Amino acid sequence: MRLYQNSLTAAKERGQLVFLEGLKSCFDVLFGEEQHVGQTNPLQFVSENGSNLKTMYEFVRTSLIASGSDSWKCPVLLVDDLSILLSLGVRPVDVLDFIHYCRVAVCSQLKGNIVVLVHSSDDSEDEENELVVNSLCHQSNLILWAEGLATGFCKDVHGQLKIIQKGSSELKAERNLLQIYQYKIQDKNVTFFARGMSAAVL
Amino acid sequence: LLGPTYGTGSILENTTLEVLDFNLLPSSLNLEDKYGIYSNLLFKYFLAEGIVCGHNLFVASAKEDPADILKELPAPLSDDALKNQVDEKETAIKSKQESQESMKIAWRYQNLPRIEVNIPAASARFGHYYDVSKVVSPELLQSTKWHRFFLPEEMSLHPEIKTCNMTCGYTRLLQSIQRIIYQEGFDGSYPQKKQKNILRIGIQSLGSVLWGDDICCAHNPEDIYSLTKFLYVLRGLLRMSLSACIITMPAHLIQNKAIMERVTNLSDTVVGLESFIGSERETNPLYKDYQGLIHVHKIPQLNSLICDVSGTKDLAFRLKRKLFTIEVRETLRDFNV
């Protein structure tokens, strides 16, 4: 994070990065002064006890179109983290609708990509969350699945990353490509290696 | 998401832990043991540490007057008293090791190095020690700047408030915390006014009926999102200010597991306490030296999307006359062949 901090600030200044800080926006909705007419907070739904993510979608769309000059190609929408919306009272179907609208705008119209972070676990009892996660997995071309090791904590191997790449055409019944790496997080870097090939072992 | 006070907070993994490091964790969730006895103790440790470090405190409760909570905080242990405690312990460890020289099983343990118990110099020390048999002196309390939130009092003082679709108690608490953060400048406003300080927030028994939430009484509560919304907004407040918060929660009463999972995701650190009172473990010889177990459900990991899980899964706690300690449970050693 530290490594990229300066470049992110610069990107924000030249309009390359639009950052919606949910925690801050939510704070503004609840404790801020009255909004001016025409200015709607993307997290307005929190105070209205609603489940309507329309304003959030509008924010995404206008942000991307505003910077739609030819110099910036292939926009990327990063969502961190979608599971939180469920904690704020948004229904799963509305979360999925939001992503659907974003896909149309970002992927189809603007030829960009969407990256979404969700939390999940094998023994989760959060049915709503699992519904959202399964649906997203189904729609996604690429799944990056980070988890701790099944054998427990290890100081040389912090976790495992599964990369699942969907076959490009379902008609041709191409198989999904699965790769598994293990990783160790260092101060400013992450090292990836094949399973069992951690530097500590070799 | 890293708060401004974030550092390399981690639970120390020595054989005997005398300091549960609460200092650098922005939001710490403490799942209450059945009768709330030990979680209350950890809650008080967190606040006592704030007093000794000169931090400001914000104490919130729906059942106990915050002034009474503060009066019962454990007294810090002086350096001399600490040395005596440590000497006692060293003698106990020495004699235990001598009597176990001829162990027949578990040869690994015989080769463990002798435990060195040193007291580092006060400046190098991380955290402080407390004597649970004594309460903090009124003089030390008086020199501490603290703020209170006692729900019954708030309800009677300000009957009408603007709701934000959250349980009423939670809304009031958030407004109170936000007001203190703003007025006292913990969010960076008035930078020239005074020295930067940290606000330590302690919230007791969040989720219980006394806060107006029915999450502990029903599998399908009326307002299922109140608690998680509260935690999200609180997280925002903590991230934007120099503050850290400990929350105790009667998790054993919350039947809805989905909510508990969401609560865990919204917290930086989650520690569960399981006391042996009233359980069959109370009389089980394997656990005879301890009063309960500590379950570390989540600790934060820098630069990672997934949380860390402690390297030691077998932590137990014991409350002796003066000290509350957390130890790695030596199950194999106690195993009778």
XYZ file of C-alpha atoms in Angstrom:
539
model
C 0.000 0.000 0.000
C 2.801 2.395 0.948
C 4.549 1.743 -2.328
C 1.640 3.031 -4.341
C 0.423 5.747 -2.049
C 2.105 8.622 -3.861
C 1.119 7.457 -7.293
C -2.489 7.066 -6.192
C -2.593 10.631 -4.938
C -1.163 11.855 -8.212
C -3.640 9.762 -10.168
C -6.475 11.247 -8.173
C -5.282 14.744 -8.926
C -5.165 14.273 -12.660
C -8.575 12.655 -12.691
C -7.376 9.144 -13.391
C -8.654 7.832 -10.077
C -12.048 8.516 -8.568
C -12.235 7.274 -5.018
C -15.499 6.840 -3.192
C -14.645 6.366 0.453
C -17.684 4.584 1.845
C -16.858 5.143 5.492
C -16.528 8.876 4.944
C -19.605 9.176 2.746
C -21.664 7.274 5.264
C -20.443 9.612 7.956
C -21.442 12.608 5.840
C -24.909 11.170 5.254
C -25.530 10.679 8.957
C -23.686 13.558 10.574
C -23.076 15.995 7.773
C -25.007 19.114 6.956
C -28.068 18.970 4.739
C -27.222 18.105 1.160
C -27.689 20.790 -1.455
C -30.343 20.186 -4.062
C -28.956 18.166 -6.924
C -26.106 16.744 -4.893
C -26.942 13.243 -3.725
C -24.624 11.195 -1.601
C -23.972 7.723 -3.084
C -24.626 6.181 0.335
C -27.925 7.979 0.826
C -29.686 4.656 1.285
C -28.145 4.197 4.733
C -30.137 7.011 6.299
C -33.266 6.194 4.340
C -33.252 2.600 5.587
C -33.505 1.659 1.987
C -32.049 -0.907 -0.273
C -31.805 1.257 -3.346
C -28.360 1.500 -4.849
C -29.467 3.658 -7.739
C -27.622 6.746 -6.505
C -24.476 4.693 -6.078
C -24.787 3.395 -9.616
C -25.329 6.935 -10.914
C -22.182 8.007 -9.115
C -20.199 5.220 -10.808
C -21.617 5.998 -14.204
C -21.109 9.752 -14.080
C -17.582 9.362 -12.687
C -16.551 7.130 -15.549
C -18.260 9.132 -18.248
C -16.841 12.383 -16.941
C -13.362 11.060 -17.514
C -14.382 9.491 -20.779
C -11.910 11.426 -22.860
C -9.782 9.366 -25.204
C -6.694 9.600 -23.054
C -7.999 7.158 -20.464
C -8.760 3.743 -21.907
C -10.433 0.693 -20.434
C -11.846 1.875 -17.103
C -11.703 -0.395 -14.072
C -14.283 -0.377 -11.316
C -12.900 -1.698 -8.036
C -15.429 -2.502 -5.322
C -14.123 -3.087 -1.802
C -16.078 -4.732 -0.300
C -19.452 -5.805 -1.591
C -20.306 -7.948 1.443
C -20.491 -4.804 3.559
C -23.558 -3.609 1.654
C -25.512 -6.530 3.067
C -24.548 -5.406 6.572
C -26.002 -1.996 5.765
C -29.423 -3.358 4.945
C -29.179 -3.817 1.190
C -30.973 -6.912 -0.065
C -28.955 -9.466 -2.072
C -31.107 -8.913 -5.165
C -30.365 -5.178 -5.060
C -26.648 -5.818 -4.687
C -26.722 -8.080 -7.732
C -28.796 -5.546 -9.672
C -26.208 -2.878 -8.910
C -23.420 -5.089 -10.232
C -25.481 -5.925 -13.277
C -26.022 -2.260 -14.139
C -22.328 -1.578 -13.556
C -21.396 -4.420 -15.886
C -23.535 -2.953 -18.615
C -22.015 0.479 -18.174
C -18.390 -0.464 -17.498
C -17.884 -3.683 -19.442
C -20.281 -3.463 -22.374
C -20.426 0.255 -23.032
C -16.988 1.414 -21.936
C -15.072 -1.828 -22.630
C -13.683 -1.852 -19.104
C -13.412 -4.327 -16.236
C -14.934 -4.751 -12.803
C -13.072 -6.169 -9.809
C -15.178 -6.986 -6.773
C -14.047 -8.066 -3.318
C -16.319 -10.281 -1.241
C -15.841 -12.327 1.910
C -16.876 -15.938 2.186
C -16.027 -19.169 3.941
C -16.835 -22.852 3.526
C -18.815 -23.085 6.735
C -20.523 -19.718 6.459
C -24.090 -19.516 7.664
C -24.692 -16.157 6.034
C -27.053 -17.320 3.292
C -27.546 -13.884 1.786
C -23.818 -13.385 1.434
C -23.314 -16.830 -0.060
C -26.038 -16.069 -2.589
C -24.220 -12.930 -3.709
C -20.843 -14.682 -3.803
C -22.106 -17.658 -5.812
C -23.842 -15.419 -8.281
C -20.722 -13.300 -8.758
C -18.558 -16.397 -9.223
C -20.952 -17.557 -11.879
C -20.745 -14.254 -13.763
C -17.011 -13.746 -13.454
C -14.283 -14.567 -15.935
C -11.571 -14.719 -13.312
C -11.733 -15.614 -9.625
C -8.884 -14.911 -7.218
C -9.473 -16.774 -3.994
C -7.214 -15.907 -1.076
C -7.411 -18.047 2.020
C -5.333 -19.209 4.938
C -3.640 -22.592 4.767
C -5.772 -25.614 5.546
C -3.054 -26.850 7.888
C -3.167 -23.693 9.969
C -0.889 -20.806 10.675
C 2.622 -20.758 9.270
C 4.985 -17.835 9.515
C 6.703 -18.507 6.210
C 3.573 -19.068 4.188
C 0.826 -16.606 4.921
C -1.784 -18.067 2.682
C -2.824 -19.580 -0.547
C -4.187 -17.991 -3.708
C -6.375 -19.974 -6.095
C -6.755 -18.498 -9.552
C -9.699 -19.830 -11.499
C -9.963 -18.719 -15.086
C -13.200 -19.565 -16.813
C -13.057 -21.206 -20.191
C -13.653 -18.587 -22.857
C -16.582 -20.318 -24.456
C -19.135 -22.481 -22.760
C -20.274 -23.771 -26.120
C -16.891 -25.292 -26.732
C -16.970 -26.655 -23.174
C -13.495 -25.391 -22.451
C -12.384 -26.336 -18.999
C -11.727 -23.834 -16.292
C -8.068 -23.255 -15.618
C -7.074 -23.622 -12.001
C -3.763 -22.469 -10.586
C -2.775 -22.508 -6.956
C 0.004 -20.416 -5.471
C 1.106 -19.799 -1.964
C 2.314 -16.444 -0.792
C 4.219 -14.608 1.864
C 3.560 -10.966 2.605
C 6.604 -8.829 3.238
C 6.990 -5.213 4.093
C 6.513 -3.743 0.610
C 6.128 -6.818 -1.468
C 4.384 -10.150 -1.776
C 6.222 -13.231 -2.990
C 4.322 -15.988 -4.727
C 5.541 -19.543 -5.119
C 4.238 -22.966 -6.018
C 2.894 -25.070 -3.172
C 5.625 -26.549 -1.055
C 8.246 -24.303 -2.606
C 8.470 -21.638 0.080
C 11.965 -20.257 0.565
C 11.938 -21.549 4.104
C 11.518 -25.099 2.874
C 14.012 -25.095 0.027
C -8.107 -0.312 5.951
C -5.527 1.082 8.303
C -6.436 3.534 11.047
C -4.088 6.283 12.059
C -3.096 4.524 15.261
C -2.275 1.264 13.564
C 1.018 -0.380 14.326
C 2.269 -3.917 14.560
C -0.339 -4.893 17.097
C -0.171 -8.547 17.873
C -0.811 -10.808 20.764
C 2.542 -11.674 22.251
C 3.285 -15.340 21.889
C 5.428 -16.210 24.843
C 4.776 -19.185 27.019
C 3.350 -16.888 29.604
C 1.637 -13.773 28.334
C 1.297 -11.007 30.783
C 0.322 -8.302 28.400
C -2.596 -8.589 26.025
C -1.655 -5.779 23.757
C -4.702 -3.618 23.230
C -2.699 -0.507 22.601
C -2.642 -0.423 18.866
C -5.858 -2.028 17.725
C -8.386 0.421 16.338
C -11.388 -1.700 17.017
C -11.335 -4.701 19.224
C -14.324 -6.921 19.814
C -14.409 -8.970 22.954
C -16.991 -11.741 22.969
C -18.266 -12.065 26.500
C -17.983 -15.200 28.553
C -21.302 -16.485 29.839
C -21.520 -14.409 32.966
C -19.493 -11.505 31.647
C -16.951 -11.800 34.430
C -13.719 -12.146 32.516
C -14.664 -10.035 29.548
C -15.426 -7.257 32.006
C -11.936 -7.695 33.372
C -10.339 -7.297 29.949
C -12.595 -4.303 29.332
C -11.249 -2.714 32.505
C -7.653 -3.550 31.569
C -8.108 -1.665 28.309
C -9.394 1.403 30.135
C -6.769 1.157 32.883
C -4.055 1.079 30.228
C -5.533 4.287 28.845
C -5.285 5.972 32.234
C -1.670 4.938 32.725
C -0.750 6.112 29.211
C -2.479 9.447 29.726
C -5.100 8.878 27.038
C -8.618 10.263 27.169
C -11.392 7.808 27.872
C -14.952 7.458 26.659
C -16.940 4.874 28.593
C -20.366 3.774 27.403
C -22.753 1.420 29.123
C -26.438 0.692 29.204
C -26.374 -1.106 32.528
C -23.639 0.319 34.736
C -22.839 3.930 35.514
C -19.501 4.675 33.816
C -18.259 6.400 36.973
C -18.693 3.134 38.864
C -16.869 1.207 36.138
C -13.918 3.582 36.377
C -13.754 3.350 40.156
C -13.235 -0.400 39.838
C -10.382 -0.322 37.354
C -7.331 -2.342 38.449
C -4.445 -0.419 39.971
C -1.163 -0.349 38.061
C 1.562 -2.498 39.569
C 4.608 -0.571 40.781
C 8.045 -1.716 39.601
C 8.935 -3.213 43.008
C 5.702 -5.111 43.300
C 6.192 -6.319 39.738
C 9.671 -7.619 40.517
C 8.267 -9.581 43.456
C 5.575 -11.112 41.274
C 8.143 -12.074 38.680
C 10.514 -13.580 41.274
C 7.686 -15.685 42.677
C 6.908 -16.927 39.213
C 10.531 -17.740 38.432
C 10.791 -19.855 41.571
C 7.624 -21.687 40.679
C 8.852 -22.389 37.163
C 12.248 -23.611 38.404
C 10.734 -26.083 40.824
C 8.265 -27.340 38.251
C 11.003 -28.004 35.749
C 13.204 -29.824 38.258
C 10.451 -32.231 39.179
C 9.829 -33.043 35.546
C 13.371 -33.939 34.580
C 12.602 -37.553 34.152
C 9.677 -37.278 31.770
C 9.063 -40.436 29.882
C 7.060 -39.027 27.038
C 7.219 -35.910 24.876
C 10.991 -35.631 24.585
C 10.479 -32.385 22.677
C 9.424 -30.619 25.833
C 12.474 -31.709 27.742
C 14.640 -29.873 25.244
C 12.788 -26.582 25.516
C 15.002 -23.758 26.729
C 14.548 -22.554 30.306
C 12.113 -19.697 30.403
C 13.937 -16.474 31.073
C 11.800 -14.043 32.938
C 13.166 -10.547 32.735
C 11.558 -7.246 33.391
C 12.585 -4.904 30.615
C 13.281 -1.279 31.528
C 10.128 0.809 31.803
C 10.951 2.733 28.636
C 11.325 -0.430 26.608
C 8.256 -2.035 28.070
C 5.189 -2.429 25.969
C 2.092 -2.125 28.085
C 1.824 -2.190 31.843
C 0.998 -4.600 34.636
C -1.965 -4.371 36.946
C -2.929 -5.688 40.333
C -6.515 -6.940 40.112
C -6.817 -7.145 43.870
C -6.554 -3.340 44.146
C -8.500 -0.542 42.508
C -7.015 2.483 40.853
C -6.340 5.412 43.145
C -8.820 8.305 43.089
C -5.909 10.698 42.442
C -4.946 8.899 39.254
C -8.594 8.862 38.180
C -8.970 12.562 38.821
C -6.029 13.369 36.577
C -7.670 11.517 33.705
C -9.900 13.280 31.243
C -12.881 11.091 30.516
C -16.325 11.220 28.970
C -19.375 9.240 29.889
C -22.363 7.753 28.124
C -24.928 6.073 30.346
C -27.966 5.169 28.277
C -30.715 5.572 30.908
C -29.342 9.041 31.656
C -29.189 10.015 27.966
C -32.744 8.875 27.377
C -34.062 11.067 30.162
C -31.913 14.099 29.324
C -32.681 14.179 25.604
C -35.973 12.437 24.898
C -36.290 13.544 21.281
C -33.635 12.750 18.728
C -33.405 12.396 15.000
C -33.209 8.731 14.195
C -31.127 7.231 11.461
C -32.992 3.998 11.279
C -30.935 2.245 13.848
C -31.863 1.190 17.331
C -32.325 4.360 19.334
C -29.574 3.570 21.832
C -27.037 3.053 19.072
C -27.959 6.293 17.340
C -27.496 8.265 20.532
C -24.178 6.577 21.242
C -22.845 7.349 17.768
C -23.901 10.963 18.044
C -22.236 11.232 21.435
C -18.972 9.706 20.237
C -18.948 11.894 17.142
C -19.554 14.995 19.220
C -16.655 14.249 21.574
C -14.314 13.421 18.694
C -15.182 16.722 17.041
C -15.236 18.908 20.145
C -12.009 17.551 21.570
C -10.235 17.604 18.239
C -9.458 13.883 17.903
C -10.301 14.150 14.224
C -7.591 16.695 13.542
C -9.720 19.806 13.880
C -8.056 22.546 15.973
C -4.514 21.305 15.234
C -2.873 24.196 17.013
C -5.000 23.873 20.106
C -3.199 21.152 21.964
C -1.032 18.050 21.947
C -2.357 15.117 20.016
C -3.873 12.483 22.224
C -5.708 9.218 21.789
C -9.318 8.577 22.698
C -9.920 5.144 24.178
C -13.547 4.126 23.792
C -15.061 1.299 25.794
C -18.581 0.053 25.018
C -20.060 -2.502 27.352
C -22.375 -5.340 26.328
C -23.264 -4.053 22.882
C -26.163 -5.966 21.406
C -27.791 -6.703 24.722
C -31.451 -5.911 25.343
C -30.504 -2.943 27.447
C -29.410 -1.102 24.320
C -32.874 -1.601 22.874
C -31.756 -4.271 20.450
C -33.596 -7.571 20.238
C -30.742 -9.383 18.536
C -30.080 -11.393 21.685
C -33.672 -12.531 22.129
C -34.780 -13.565 18.688
C -33.453 -15.601 15.822
C -35.094 -13.154 13.429
C -34.778 -9.798 15.136
C -36.981 -6.895 14.204
C -34.164 -4.705 12.993
C -31.521 -7.110 11.885
C -29.222 -4.429 10.542
C -29.007 -2.117 13.529
C -25.925 -3.665 15.073
C -23.963 -4.022 11.849
C -24.851 -0.494 10.745
C -23.680 0.777 14.097
C -20.366 -1.052 13.755
C -19.846 0.250 10.227
C -20.451 3.860 11.221
C -18.283 3.430 14.328
C -15.523 2.051 12.143
C -15.745 5.195 10.038
C -15.473 7.365 13.142
C -12.433 5.451 14.372
C -10.711 5.605 10.994
C -11.086 9.359 10.849
C -9.784 10.046 14.314
C -7.040 9.140 16.737
C -9.058 6.599 18.646
C -9.298 2.953 19.534
C -12.292 1.067 20.800
C -13.028 -2.066 22.761
C -16.507 -3.546 22.648
C -17.791 -6.414 24.724
C -20.670 -8.379 23.291
C -22.756 -11.233 24.689
C -22.189 -13.377 21.620
C -23.511 -16.517 23.299
C -26.942 -14.899 23.323
C -26.916 -13.985 19.641
C -28.601 -16.870 17.866
C -28.255 -15.566 14.344
C -24.876 -16.842 13.128
C -25.001 -14.780 9.951
C -25.033 -11.617 12.027
C -22.050 -12.820 14.069
C -20.114 -13.444 10.859
C -20.884 -9.920 9.663
C -19.944 -8.459 13.018
C -16.595 -10.272 12.804
C -15.985 -8.913 9.309
C -16.645 -5.382 10.516
C -14.132 -5.613 13.377
C -10.345 -5.481 13.314
C -9.812 -7.951 16.118
C -12.185 -10.488 17.626
C -11.382 -12.418 20.787
C -13.779 -14.836 22.472
C -13.659 -15.796 26.110
C -14.966 -19.119 27.317
C -15.124 -19.403 31.069
C -15.324 -22.771 32.757
C -17.870 -21.645 35.333
C -20.806 -24.012 35.331
C -19.358 -26.251 32.633
C -17.965 -29.751 32.922
C -14.511 -28.342 32.307
C -14.591 -26.757 35.743
C -13.827 -30.120 37.300
C -11.778 -31.566 34.472
C -8.191 -32.177 35.675
C -6.806 -31.098 32.277
C -7.996 -27.584 32.969
C -7.347 -27.431 36.684
C -4.959 -24.489 36.541
C -7.186 -22.273 34.424
C -10.469 -20.444 34.600
C -11.207 -20.422 30.906
C -10.094 -20.424 27.300
C -9.312 -17.643 24.891
C -10.381 -18.028 21.283
C -8.723 -15.647 18.873
C -11.156 -15.419 15.994
C -9.470 -12.637 14.125
C -6.431 -10.417 14.296
C -5.540 -7.942 11.609
C -2.768 -8.550 9.126
C -1.056 -5.666 7.393
C -1.322 -5.479 3.620
C -3.551 -8.492 3.371
C -7.138 -8.936 2.279
C -7.605 -11.856 4.648
C -7.234 -11.689 8.377
C -4.569 -13.376 10.362
C -5.274 -16.219 12.719
C -3.037 -16.482 15.723
C -0.228 -19.009 15.577
C -1.272 -20.331 18.926
C -4.721 -21.815 19.049
C -4.552 -23.183 22.542
C -4.739 -20.161 24.802
C -6.139 -20.332 28.306
C -6.438 -17.691 30.985
C -6.011 -17.782 34.705
C -6.943 -15.277 37.318
C -4.822 -15.458 40.407
C -4.954 -13.177 43.396
C -3.217 -10.290 41.683
C -2.600 -11.135 38.072
C -4.678 -12.125 35.104
C -2.514 -14.138 32.728
C -2.977 -15.749 29.361
C -0.956 -18.844 28.615
C -0.429 -21.486 26.030
C -2.156 -24.502 27.417
C 0.359 -27.288 28.041
C -1.989 -30.193 27.457
C 0.561 -32.841 26.702
C 2.550 -32.124 29.822
C -0.498 -32.695 31.985
C -1.491 -35.876 30.292
C -1.395 -38.762 32.761
C 0.071 -41.908 31.314
